[in-house]
CSV table of C-alpha atoms and ligand atoms in Angstrom, one decimal:
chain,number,residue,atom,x,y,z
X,1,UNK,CA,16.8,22.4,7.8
X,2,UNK,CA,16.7,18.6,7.6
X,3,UNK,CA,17.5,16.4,5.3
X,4,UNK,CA,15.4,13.1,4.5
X,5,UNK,CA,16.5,9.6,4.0
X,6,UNK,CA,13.4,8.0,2.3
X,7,UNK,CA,14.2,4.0,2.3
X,8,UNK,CA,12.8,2.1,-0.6
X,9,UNK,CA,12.8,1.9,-4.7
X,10,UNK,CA,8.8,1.9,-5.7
X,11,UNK,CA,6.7,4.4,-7.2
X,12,UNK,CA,5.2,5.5,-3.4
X,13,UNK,CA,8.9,6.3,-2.5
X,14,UNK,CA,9.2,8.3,-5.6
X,15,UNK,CA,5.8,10.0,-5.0
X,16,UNK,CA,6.9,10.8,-1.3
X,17,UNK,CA,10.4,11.9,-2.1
X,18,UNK,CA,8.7,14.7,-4.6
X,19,UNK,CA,6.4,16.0,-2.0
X,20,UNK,CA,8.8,16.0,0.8
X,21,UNK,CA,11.2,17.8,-1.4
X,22,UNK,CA,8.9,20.7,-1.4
X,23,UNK,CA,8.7,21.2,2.1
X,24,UNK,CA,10.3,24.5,3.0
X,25,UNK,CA,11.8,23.1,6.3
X,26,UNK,CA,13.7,20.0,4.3
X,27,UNK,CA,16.9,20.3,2.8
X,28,UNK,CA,17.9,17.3,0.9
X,29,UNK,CA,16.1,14.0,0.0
X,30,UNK,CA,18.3,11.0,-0.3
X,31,UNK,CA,16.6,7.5,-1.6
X,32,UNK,CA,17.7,4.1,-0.7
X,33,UNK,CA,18.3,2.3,-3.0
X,34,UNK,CA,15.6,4.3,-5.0
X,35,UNK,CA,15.3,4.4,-9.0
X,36,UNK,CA,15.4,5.9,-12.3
X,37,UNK,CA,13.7,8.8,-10.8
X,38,UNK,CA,14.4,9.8,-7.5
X,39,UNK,CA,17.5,11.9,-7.0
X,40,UNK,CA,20.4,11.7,-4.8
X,41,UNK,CA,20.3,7.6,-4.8
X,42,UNK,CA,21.9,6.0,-2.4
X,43,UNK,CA,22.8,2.5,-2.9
X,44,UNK,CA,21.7,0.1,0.2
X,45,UNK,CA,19.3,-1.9,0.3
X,46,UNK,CA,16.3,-1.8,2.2
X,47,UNK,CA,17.4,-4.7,4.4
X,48,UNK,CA,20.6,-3.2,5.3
X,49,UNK,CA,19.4,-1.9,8.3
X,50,UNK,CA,22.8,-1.3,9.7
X,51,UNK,CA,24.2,0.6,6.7
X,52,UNK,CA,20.8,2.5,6.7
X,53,UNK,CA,21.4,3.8,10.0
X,54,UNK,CA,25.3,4.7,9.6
X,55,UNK,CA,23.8,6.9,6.6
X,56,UNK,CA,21.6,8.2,8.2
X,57,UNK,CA,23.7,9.5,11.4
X,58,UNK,CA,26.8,10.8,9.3
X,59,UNK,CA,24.1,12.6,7.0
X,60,UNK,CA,21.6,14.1,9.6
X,61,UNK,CA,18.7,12.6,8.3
X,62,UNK,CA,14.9,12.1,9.0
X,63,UNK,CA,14.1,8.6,8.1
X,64,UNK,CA,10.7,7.7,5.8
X,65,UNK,CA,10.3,4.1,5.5
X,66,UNK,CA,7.9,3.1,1.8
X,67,UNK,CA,7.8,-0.6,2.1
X,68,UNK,CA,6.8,-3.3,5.1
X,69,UNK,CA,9.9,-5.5,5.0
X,70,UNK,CA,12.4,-3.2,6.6
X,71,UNK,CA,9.2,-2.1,9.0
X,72,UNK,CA,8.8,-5.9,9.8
X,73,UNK,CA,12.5,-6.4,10.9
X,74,UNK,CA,12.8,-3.9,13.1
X,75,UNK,CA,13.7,-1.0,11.1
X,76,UNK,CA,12.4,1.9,13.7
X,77,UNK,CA,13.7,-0.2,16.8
X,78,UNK,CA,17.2,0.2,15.5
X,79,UNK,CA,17.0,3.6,14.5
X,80,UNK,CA,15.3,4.8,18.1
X,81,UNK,CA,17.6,2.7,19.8
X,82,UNK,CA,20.6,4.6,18.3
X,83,UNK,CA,18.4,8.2,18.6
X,84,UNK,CA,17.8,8.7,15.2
X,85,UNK,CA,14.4,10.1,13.8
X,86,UNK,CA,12.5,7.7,11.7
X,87,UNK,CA,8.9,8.0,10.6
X,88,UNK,CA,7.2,4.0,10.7
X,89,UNK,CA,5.6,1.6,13.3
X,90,UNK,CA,7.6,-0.5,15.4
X,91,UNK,CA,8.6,-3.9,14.9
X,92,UNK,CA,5.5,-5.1,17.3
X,93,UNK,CA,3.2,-2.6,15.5
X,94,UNK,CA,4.0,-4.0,12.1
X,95,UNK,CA,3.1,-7.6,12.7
X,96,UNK,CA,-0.3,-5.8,12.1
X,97,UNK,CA,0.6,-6.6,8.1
X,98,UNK,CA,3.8,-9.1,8.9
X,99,UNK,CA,1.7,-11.5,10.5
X,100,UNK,CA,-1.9,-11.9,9.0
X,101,UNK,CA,-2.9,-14.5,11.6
X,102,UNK,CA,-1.7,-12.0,14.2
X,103,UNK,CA,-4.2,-9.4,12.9
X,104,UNK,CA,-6.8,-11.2,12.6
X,105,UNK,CA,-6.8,-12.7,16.1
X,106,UNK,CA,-6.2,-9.3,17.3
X,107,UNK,CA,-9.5,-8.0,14.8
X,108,UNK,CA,-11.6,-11.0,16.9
X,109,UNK,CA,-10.4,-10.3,20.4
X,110,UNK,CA,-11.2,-6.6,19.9
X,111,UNK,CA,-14.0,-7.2,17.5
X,112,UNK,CA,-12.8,-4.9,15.1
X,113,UNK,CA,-14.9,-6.1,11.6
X,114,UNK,CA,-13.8,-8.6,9.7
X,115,UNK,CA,-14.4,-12.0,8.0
X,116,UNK,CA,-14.8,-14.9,10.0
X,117,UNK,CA,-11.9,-17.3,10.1
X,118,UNK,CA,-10.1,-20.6,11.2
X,119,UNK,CA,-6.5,-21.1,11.5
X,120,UNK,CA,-4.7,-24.3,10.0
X,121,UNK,CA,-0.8,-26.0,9.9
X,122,UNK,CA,-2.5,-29.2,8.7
X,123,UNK,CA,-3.5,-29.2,5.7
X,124,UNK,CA,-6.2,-32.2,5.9
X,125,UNK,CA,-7.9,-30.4,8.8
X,126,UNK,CA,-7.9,-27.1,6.2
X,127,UNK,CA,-9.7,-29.3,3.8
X,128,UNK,CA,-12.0,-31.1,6.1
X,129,UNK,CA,-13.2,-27.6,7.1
X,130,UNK,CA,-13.7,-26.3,3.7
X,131,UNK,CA,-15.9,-29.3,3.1
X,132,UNK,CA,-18.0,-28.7,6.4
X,133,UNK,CA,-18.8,-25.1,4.8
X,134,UNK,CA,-21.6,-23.6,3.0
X,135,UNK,CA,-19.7,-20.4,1.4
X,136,UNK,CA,-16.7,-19.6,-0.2
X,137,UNK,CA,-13.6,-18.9,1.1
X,138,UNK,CA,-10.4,-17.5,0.6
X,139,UNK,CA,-7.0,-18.6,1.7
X,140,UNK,CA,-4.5,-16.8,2.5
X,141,UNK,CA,-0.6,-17.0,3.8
X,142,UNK,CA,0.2,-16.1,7.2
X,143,UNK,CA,3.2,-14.1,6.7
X,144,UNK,CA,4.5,-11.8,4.1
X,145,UNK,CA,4.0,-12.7,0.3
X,146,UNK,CA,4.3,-9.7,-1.8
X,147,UNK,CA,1.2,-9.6,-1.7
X,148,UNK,CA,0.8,-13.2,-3.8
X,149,UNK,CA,-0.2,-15.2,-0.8
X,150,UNK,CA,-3.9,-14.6,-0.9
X,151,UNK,CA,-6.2,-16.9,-3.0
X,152,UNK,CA,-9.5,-16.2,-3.7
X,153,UNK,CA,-11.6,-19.2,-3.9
X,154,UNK,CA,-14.7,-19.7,-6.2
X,155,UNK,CA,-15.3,-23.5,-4.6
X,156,UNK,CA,-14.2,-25.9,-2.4
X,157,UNK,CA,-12.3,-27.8,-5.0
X,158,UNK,CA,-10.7,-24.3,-5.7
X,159,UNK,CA,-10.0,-23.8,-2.2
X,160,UNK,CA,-8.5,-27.4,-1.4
X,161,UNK,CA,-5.5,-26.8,-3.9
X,162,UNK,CA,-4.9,-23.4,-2.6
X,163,UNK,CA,-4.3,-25.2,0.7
X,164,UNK,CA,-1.9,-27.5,-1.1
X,165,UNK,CA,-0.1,-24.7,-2.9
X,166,UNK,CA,0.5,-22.5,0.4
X,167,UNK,CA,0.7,-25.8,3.0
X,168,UNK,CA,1.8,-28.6,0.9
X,169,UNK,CA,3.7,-27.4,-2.3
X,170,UNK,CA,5.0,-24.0,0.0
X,171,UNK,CA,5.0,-22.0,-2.5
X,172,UNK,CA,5.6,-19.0,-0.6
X,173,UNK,CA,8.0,-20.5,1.6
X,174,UNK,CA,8.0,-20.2,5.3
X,175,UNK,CA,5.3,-17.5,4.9
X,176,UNK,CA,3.1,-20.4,4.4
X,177,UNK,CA,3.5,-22.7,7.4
X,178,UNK,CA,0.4,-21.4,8.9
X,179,UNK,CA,-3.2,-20.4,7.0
X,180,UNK,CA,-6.1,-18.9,7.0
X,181,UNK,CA,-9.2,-20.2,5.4
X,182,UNK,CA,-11.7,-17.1,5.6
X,183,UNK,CA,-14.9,-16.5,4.3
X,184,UNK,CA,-15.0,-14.7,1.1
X,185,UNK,CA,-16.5,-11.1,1.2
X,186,UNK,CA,-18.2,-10.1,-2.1
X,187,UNK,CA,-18.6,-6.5,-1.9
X,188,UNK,CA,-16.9,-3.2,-2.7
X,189,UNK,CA,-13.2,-2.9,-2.1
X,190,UNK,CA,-11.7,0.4,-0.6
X,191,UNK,CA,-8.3,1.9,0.6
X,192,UNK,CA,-8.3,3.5,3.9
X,193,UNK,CA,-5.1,5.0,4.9
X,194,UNK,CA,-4.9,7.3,8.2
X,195,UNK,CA,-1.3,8.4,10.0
X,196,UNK,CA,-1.3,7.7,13.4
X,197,UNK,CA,0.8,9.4,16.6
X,198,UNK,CA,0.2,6.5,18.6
X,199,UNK,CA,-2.6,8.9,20.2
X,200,UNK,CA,-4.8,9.9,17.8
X,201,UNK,CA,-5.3,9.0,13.7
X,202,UNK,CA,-6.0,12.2,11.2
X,203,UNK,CA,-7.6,10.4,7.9
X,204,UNK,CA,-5.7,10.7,4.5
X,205,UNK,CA,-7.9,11.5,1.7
X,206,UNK,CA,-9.6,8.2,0.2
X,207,UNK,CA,-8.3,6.1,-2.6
X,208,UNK,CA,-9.7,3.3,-4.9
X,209,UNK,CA,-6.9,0.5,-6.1
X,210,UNK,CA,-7.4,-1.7,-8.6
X,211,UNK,CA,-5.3,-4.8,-8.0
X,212,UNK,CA,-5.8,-6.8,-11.1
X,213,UNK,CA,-3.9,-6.8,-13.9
X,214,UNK,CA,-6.5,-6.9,-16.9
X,215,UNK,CA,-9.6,-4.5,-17.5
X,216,UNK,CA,-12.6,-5.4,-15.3
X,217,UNK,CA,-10.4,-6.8,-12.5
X,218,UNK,CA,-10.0,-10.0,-14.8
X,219,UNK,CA,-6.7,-12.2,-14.4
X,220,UNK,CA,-4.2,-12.9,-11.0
X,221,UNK,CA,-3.7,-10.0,-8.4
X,222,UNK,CA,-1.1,-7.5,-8.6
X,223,UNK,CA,0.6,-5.3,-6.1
X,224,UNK,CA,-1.6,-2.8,-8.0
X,225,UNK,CA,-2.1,-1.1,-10.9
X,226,UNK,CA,-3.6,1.9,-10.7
X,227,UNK,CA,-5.4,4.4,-8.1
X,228,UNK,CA,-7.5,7.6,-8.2
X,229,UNK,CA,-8.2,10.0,-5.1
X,230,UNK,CA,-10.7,10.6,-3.6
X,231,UNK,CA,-13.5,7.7,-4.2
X,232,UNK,CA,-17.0,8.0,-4.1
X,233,UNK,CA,-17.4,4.9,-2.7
X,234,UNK,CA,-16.1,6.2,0.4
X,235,UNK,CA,-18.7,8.8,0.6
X,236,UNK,CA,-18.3,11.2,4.2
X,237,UNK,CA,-20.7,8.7,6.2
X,238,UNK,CA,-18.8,5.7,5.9
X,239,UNK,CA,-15.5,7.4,6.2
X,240,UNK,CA,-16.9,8.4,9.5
X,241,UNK,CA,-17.9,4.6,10.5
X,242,UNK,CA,-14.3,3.7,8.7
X,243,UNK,CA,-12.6,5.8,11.0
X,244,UNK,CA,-14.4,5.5,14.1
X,245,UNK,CA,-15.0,1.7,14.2
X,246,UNK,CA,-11.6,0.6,12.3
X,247,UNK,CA,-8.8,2.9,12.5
X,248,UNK,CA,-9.6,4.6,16.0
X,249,UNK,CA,-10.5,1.2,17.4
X,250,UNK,CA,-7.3,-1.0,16.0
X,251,UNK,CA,-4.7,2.6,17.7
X,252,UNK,CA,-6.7,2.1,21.2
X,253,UNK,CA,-6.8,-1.5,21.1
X,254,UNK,CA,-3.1,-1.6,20.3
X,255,UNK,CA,-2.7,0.7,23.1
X,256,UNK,CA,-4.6,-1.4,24.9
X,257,UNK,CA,-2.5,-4.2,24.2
X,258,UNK,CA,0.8,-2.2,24.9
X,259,UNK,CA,1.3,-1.4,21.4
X,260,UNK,CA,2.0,2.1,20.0
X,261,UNK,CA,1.3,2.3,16.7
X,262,UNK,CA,3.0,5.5,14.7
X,263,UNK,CA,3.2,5.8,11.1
X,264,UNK,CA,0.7,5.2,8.3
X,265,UNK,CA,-2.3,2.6,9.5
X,266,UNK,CA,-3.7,1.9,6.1
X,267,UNK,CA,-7.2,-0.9,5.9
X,268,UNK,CA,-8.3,-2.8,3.0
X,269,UNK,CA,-11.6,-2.6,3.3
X,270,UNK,CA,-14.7,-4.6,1.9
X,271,UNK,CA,-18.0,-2.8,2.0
X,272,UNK,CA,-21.1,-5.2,1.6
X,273,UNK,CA,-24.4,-3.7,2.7
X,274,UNK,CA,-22.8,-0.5,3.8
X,275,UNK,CA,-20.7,-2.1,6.5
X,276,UNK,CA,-16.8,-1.8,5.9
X,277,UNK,CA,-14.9,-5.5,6.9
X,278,UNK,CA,-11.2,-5.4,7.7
X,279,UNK,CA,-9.5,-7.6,4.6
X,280,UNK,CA,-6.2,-7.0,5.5
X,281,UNK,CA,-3.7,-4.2,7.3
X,282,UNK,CA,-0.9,-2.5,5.7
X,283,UNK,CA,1.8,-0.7,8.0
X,284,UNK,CA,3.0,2.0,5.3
X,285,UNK,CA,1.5,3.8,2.4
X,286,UNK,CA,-0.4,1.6,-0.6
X,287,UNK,CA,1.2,1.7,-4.0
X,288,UNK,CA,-0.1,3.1,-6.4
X,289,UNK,CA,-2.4,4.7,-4.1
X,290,UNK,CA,-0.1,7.1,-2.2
X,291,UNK,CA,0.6,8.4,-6.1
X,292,UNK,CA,-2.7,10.3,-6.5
X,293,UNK,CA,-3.0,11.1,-2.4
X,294,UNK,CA,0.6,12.6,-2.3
X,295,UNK,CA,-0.6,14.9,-5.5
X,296,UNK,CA,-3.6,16.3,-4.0
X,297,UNK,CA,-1.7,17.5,-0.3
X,298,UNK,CA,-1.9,20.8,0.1
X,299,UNK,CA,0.0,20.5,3.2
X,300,UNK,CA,3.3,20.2,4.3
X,301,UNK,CA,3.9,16.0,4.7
X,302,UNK,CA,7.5,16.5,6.8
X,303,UNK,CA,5.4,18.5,9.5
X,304,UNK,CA,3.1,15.5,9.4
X,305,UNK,CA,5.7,13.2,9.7
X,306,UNK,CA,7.5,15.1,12.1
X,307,UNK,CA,4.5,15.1,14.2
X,308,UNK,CA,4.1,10.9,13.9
X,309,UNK,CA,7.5,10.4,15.3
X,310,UNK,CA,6.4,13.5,18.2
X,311,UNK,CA,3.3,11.8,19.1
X,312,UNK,CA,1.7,15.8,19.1
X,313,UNK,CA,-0.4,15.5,15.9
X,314,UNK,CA,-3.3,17.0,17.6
X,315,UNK,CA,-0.9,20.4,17.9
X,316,UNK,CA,-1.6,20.4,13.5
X,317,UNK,CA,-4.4,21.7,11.8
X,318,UNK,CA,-6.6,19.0,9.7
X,319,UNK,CA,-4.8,18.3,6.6
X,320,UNK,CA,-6.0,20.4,3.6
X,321,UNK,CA,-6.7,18.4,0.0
X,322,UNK,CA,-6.8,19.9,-3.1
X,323,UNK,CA,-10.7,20.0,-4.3
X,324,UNK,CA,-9.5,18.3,-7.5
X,325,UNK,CA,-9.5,14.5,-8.4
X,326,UNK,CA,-6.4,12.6,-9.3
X,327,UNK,CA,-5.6,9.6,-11.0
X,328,UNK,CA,-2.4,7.1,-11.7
X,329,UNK,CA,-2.1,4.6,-14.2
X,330,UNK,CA,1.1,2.0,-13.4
X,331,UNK,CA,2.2,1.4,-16.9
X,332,UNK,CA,3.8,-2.3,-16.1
X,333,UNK,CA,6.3,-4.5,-18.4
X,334,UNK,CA,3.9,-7.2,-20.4
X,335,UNK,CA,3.9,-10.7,-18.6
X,336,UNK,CA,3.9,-9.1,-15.2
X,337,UNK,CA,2.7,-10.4,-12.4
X,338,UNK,CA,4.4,-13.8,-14.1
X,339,UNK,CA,7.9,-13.0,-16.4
X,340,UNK,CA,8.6,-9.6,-17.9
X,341,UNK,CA,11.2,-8.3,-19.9
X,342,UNK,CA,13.5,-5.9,-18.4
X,343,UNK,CA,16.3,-3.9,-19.9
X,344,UNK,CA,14.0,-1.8,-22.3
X,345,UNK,CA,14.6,2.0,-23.1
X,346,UNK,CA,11.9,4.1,-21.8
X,347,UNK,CA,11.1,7.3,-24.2
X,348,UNK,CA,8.9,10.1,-24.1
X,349,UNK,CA,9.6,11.9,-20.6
X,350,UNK,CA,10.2,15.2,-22.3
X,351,UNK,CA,6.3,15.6,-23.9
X,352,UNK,CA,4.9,15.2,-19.9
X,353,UNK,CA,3.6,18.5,-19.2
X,354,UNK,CA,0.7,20.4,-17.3
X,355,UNK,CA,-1.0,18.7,-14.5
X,356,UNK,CA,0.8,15.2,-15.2
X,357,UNK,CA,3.7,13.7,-13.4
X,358,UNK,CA,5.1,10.3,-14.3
X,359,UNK,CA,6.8,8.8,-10.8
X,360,UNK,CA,9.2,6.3,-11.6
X,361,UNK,CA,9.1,2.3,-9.6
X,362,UNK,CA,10.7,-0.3,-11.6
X,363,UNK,CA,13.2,2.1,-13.7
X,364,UNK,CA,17.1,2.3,-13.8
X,365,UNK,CA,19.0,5.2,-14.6
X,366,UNK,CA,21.8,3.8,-17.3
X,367,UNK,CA,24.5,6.6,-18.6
X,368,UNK,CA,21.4,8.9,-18.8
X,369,UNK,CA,19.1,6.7,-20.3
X,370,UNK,CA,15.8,5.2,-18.6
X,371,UNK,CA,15.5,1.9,-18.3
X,372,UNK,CA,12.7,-0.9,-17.8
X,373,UNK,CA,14.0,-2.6,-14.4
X,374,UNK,CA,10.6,-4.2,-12.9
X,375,UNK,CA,7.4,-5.1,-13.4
X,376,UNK,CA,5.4,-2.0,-12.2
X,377,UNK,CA,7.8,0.4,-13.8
X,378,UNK,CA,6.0,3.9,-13.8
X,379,UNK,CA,3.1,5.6,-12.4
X,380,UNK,CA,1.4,7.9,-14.7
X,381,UNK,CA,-0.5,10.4,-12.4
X,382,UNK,CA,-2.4,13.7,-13.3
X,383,UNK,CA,-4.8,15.8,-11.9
X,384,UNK,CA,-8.0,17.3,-12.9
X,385,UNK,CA,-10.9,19.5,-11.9
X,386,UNK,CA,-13.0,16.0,-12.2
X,387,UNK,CA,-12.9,12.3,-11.9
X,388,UNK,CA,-13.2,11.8,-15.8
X,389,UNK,CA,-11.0,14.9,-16.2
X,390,UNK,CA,-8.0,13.4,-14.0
X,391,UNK,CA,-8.9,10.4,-15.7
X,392,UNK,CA,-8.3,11.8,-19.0
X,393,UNK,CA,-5.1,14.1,-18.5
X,394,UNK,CA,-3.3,10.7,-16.9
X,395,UNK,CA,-4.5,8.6,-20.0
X,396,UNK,CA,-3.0,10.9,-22.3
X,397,UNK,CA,-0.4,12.0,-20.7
X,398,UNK,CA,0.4,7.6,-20.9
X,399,UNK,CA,0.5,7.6,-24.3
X,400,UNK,CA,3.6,10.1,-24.6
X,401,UNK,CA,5.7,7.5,-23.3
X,402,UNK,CA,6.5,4.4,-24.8
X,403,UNK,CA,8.4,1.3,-24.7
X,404,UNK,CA,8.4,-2.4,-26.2
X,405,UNK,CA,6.2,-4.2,-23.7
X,406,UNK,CA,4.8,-1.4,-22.1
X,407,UNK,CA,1.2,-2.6,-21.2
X,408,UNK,CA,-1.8,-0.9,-18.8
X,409,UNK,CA,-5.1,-1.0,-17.8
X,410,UNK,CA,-7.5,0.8,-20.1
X,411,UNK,CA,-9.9,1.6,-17.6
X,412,UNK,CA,-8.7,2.8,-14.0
X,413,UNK,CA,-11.1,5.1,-12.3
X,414,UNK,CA,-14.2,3.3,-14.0
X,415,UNK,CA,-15.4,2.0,-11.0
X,416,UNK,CA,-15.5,5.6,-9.6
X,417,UNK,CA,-17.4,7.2,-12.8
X,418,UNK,CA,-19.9,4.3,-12.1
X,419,UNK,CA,-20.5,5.3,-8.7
X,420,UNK,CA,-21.3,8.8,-9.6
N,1,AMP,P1,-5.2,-9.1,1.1
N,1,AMP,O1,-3.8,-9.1,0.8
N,1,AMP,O2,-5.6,-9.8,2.4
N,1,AMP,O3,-5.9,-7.7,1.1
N,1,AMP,O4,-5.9,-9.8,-0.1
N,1,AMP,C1,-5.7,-9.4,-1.4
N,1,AMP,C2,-7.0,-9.3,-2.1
N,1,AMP,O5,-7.7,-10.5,-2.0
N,1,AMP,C3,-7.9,-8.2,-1.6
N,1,AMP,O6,-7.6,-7.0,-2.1
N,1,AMP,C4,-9.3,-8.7,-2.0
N,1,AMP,O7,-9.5,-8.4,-3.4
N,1,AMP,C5,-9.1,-10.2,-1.9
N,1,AMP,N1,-9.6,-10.7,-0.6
N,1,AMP,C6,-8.9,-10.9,0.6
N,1,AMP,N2,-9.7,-11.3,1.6
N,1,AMP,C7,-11.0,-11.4,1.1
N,1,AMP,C8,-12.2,-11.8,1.6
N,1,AMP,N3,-12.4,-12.2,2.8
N,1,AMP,N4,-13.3,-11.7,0.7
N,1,AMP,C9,-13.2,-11.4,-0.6
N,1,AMP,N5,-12.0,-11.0,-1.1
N,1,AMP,C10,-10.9,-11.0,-0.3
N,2,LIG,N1,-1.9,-1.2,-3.4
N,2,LIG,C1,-2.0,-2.1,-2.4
N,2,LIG,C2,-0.8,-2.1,-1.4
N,2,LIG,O1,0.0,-1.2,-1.4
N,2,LIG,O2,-0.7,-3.1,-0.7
């Protein structure tokens, strides 16, 4: 028996910590700093690397890592350098996300699909460009922005005062000291996620986000608010292409480049005339999205894991899924992505029953009561035997909780039921 130290406080940490508590083979799950509703919290933060591992050695732990930060700075480095077992890409494999203009110079050198692009520190030679141009762009931070520091452009004037914000203003900090001014793909938007050995990638089931934070993907980006599994927009065709010309290419080219890359490889894709284009990488599971995937395993995730860190995931069978649909709704705290009220009791818990489970993200635990402690506070996520009927059980199953400024999207999975 093992026990797991899963390292983060988000809904995907909660989602993991669930399934890997089922695992026959696992003994206790430990989260750090986790929330309202993961068990056994421990309290470090996710940049405490050094605390992380001293926890993880006296407790004989397998490490999960949720978020990129810790990934970025060297998180499984450290732990393999001391021996420990810890499921993530390196510190080299995760400039994949930590670096976007790293990415997308290694997407052009090994022609991996994506949007073509120019690289700036000067902000007059950004604009200058964007004049010379006959399509629309977007703009985006080079480094990590909580996902803020893209900006999708609908002109050039639009595109000019992005560059000021990220070069000029630095609004996003040191992040921002390099850009990229890309050209804007209008297509179809998809989450691919695969889990990688370093050898060989085995596809996760498909997932739909919807990053917005109002109905009809109106209003600023969000680190998400909402998924469903699987997507017909991803229909068995296109996974293929997705797999073979994207995931497959970007483990042998990192090979290639000396690079092994273990751990969750997860694309944002654009489809636009049935061709899938690279928008960004992500190092980890998405969130919400690994909500609604971790509900449908029918496997064990720890062997999975086990067999990252191994580099023998070709010894495992294909990952079974069950044949049903699953949907989360992130009930947020009103005025998120901007200001948000925190510090507001959370009721209704006790009436979640059947196929539903409500994973915690921004919650606190306060002498037994549930808190409000973020902006994406809970992920609402239920099965059913169809898209409409997941759909349903998670909608209603949102209305048994309630809190002042609670406040979701009315219509996650739409874009799904439209593609049916
Ligand atoms: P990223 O963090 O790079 O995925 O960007 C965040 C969001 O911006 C994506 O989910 C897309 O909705 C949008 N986006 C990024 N790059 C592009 C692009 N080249 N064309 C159109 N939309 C994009
Ligand atoms: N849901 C998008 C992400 O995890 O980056």
């Amino acid at each position: 028996m093992v026990n797991i130290l899963v390292v983060g406080s988000g809904g995907r940490e909660h989602a993991l910590s669930w399934k890997l508590s089922q695992s026959p083979k696992v003994d206790k799950v430990f989260t750090a700093p986790g929330n309202g509703g993961t068990k056994n919290n421990i309290p470090i933060d996710v940049d405490d690397l050094d605390a992380l591992a001293d926890f993880a050695q006296k407790n004989n732990c397998f490490t999960v890592v949720g978020p990129e930060a810790p990934l970025a700075a060297g998180i499984v480095d450290k732990f393999n350098q001391l021996g420990l077992k810890i499921f993530g890409p390196s510190k080299n494999a995760a400039q994949l996300e930590s670096s976007k203009i790293w990415a997308k110079n290694f997407m052009k050198r090994n022609e991996i699909p994506t949007a073509r692009f120019e690289i700036f520190d000067d902000a007059k030679k950004a604009e200058d460009y964007v004049k010379s141009l006959d399509y629309n762009v977007v703009v985006k931070a080079d480094g990590l922005a909580a996902g803020k520091g893209v900006i999708v452009c609908n002109s050039s004037d639009e595109a000019i005062s992005a560059i000021n914000t990220i070069l000029i203003k630095k609004t996003f900090g040191d992040a921002g000291n390099r850009i990229i001014v890309e050209e804007r793909i209008d297509g179809i938007e998809a989450s691919y996620i695969a889990l990688s050995d370093g050898n060989i990638a085995i596809p996760m089931a498909s997932s739909q986000d919807h990053k917005r934070i109002f109905d009809n993907d109106k209003g600023p980006n969000t680190g998400g608010m909402g998924a469903y599994s699987p997507t017909p927009i991803v229909d068995d065709s296109l996974a293929k292409k997705i797999h073979e010309k994207i995931i497959n290419k970007t483990i042998d080219s990192m090979n290639k480049e000396g690079i092994s890359f273990k751990g969750f490889l997860y694309a944002g894709i654009m489809i636009k005339d049935n061709r899938p284009y690279v928008l960004e990488y992500n190092v980890r599971m998405g969130d919400p999205e690994c909500q609604p995937i971790t509900m449908r395993m029918d496997f064990d995730l720890y062997d999975y894991f086990q067999a990252s860190v191994d580099g023998n995931l070709s010894s495992l069978p294909e990952p079974s899924w069950k044949n049903q649909s699953a949907v989360c709704i992130v009930l947020a705290s009103e005025g998120y992505p901007e200001s948000y009220p925190k510090n507001e009791e959370i009721t209704g818990f006790e009436n979640i029953s059947g196929d539903a489970i409500v994973f915690h993200a921004g919650t606190k635990n306060q002498d037994g009561k549930i808190l409000s402690n973020g902006g994406r506070v809970l992920g609402v996520t239920a099965l059913g035997d169809s898209l409409q009927d997941a759909i349903t059980n998670a909608y209603s199953a949102t209305e048994k909780i309630s809190w002042p400024h609670k406040y979701c999207r009315t219509d996650i999975g739409q874009k799904g039921l439209s593609y049916l």
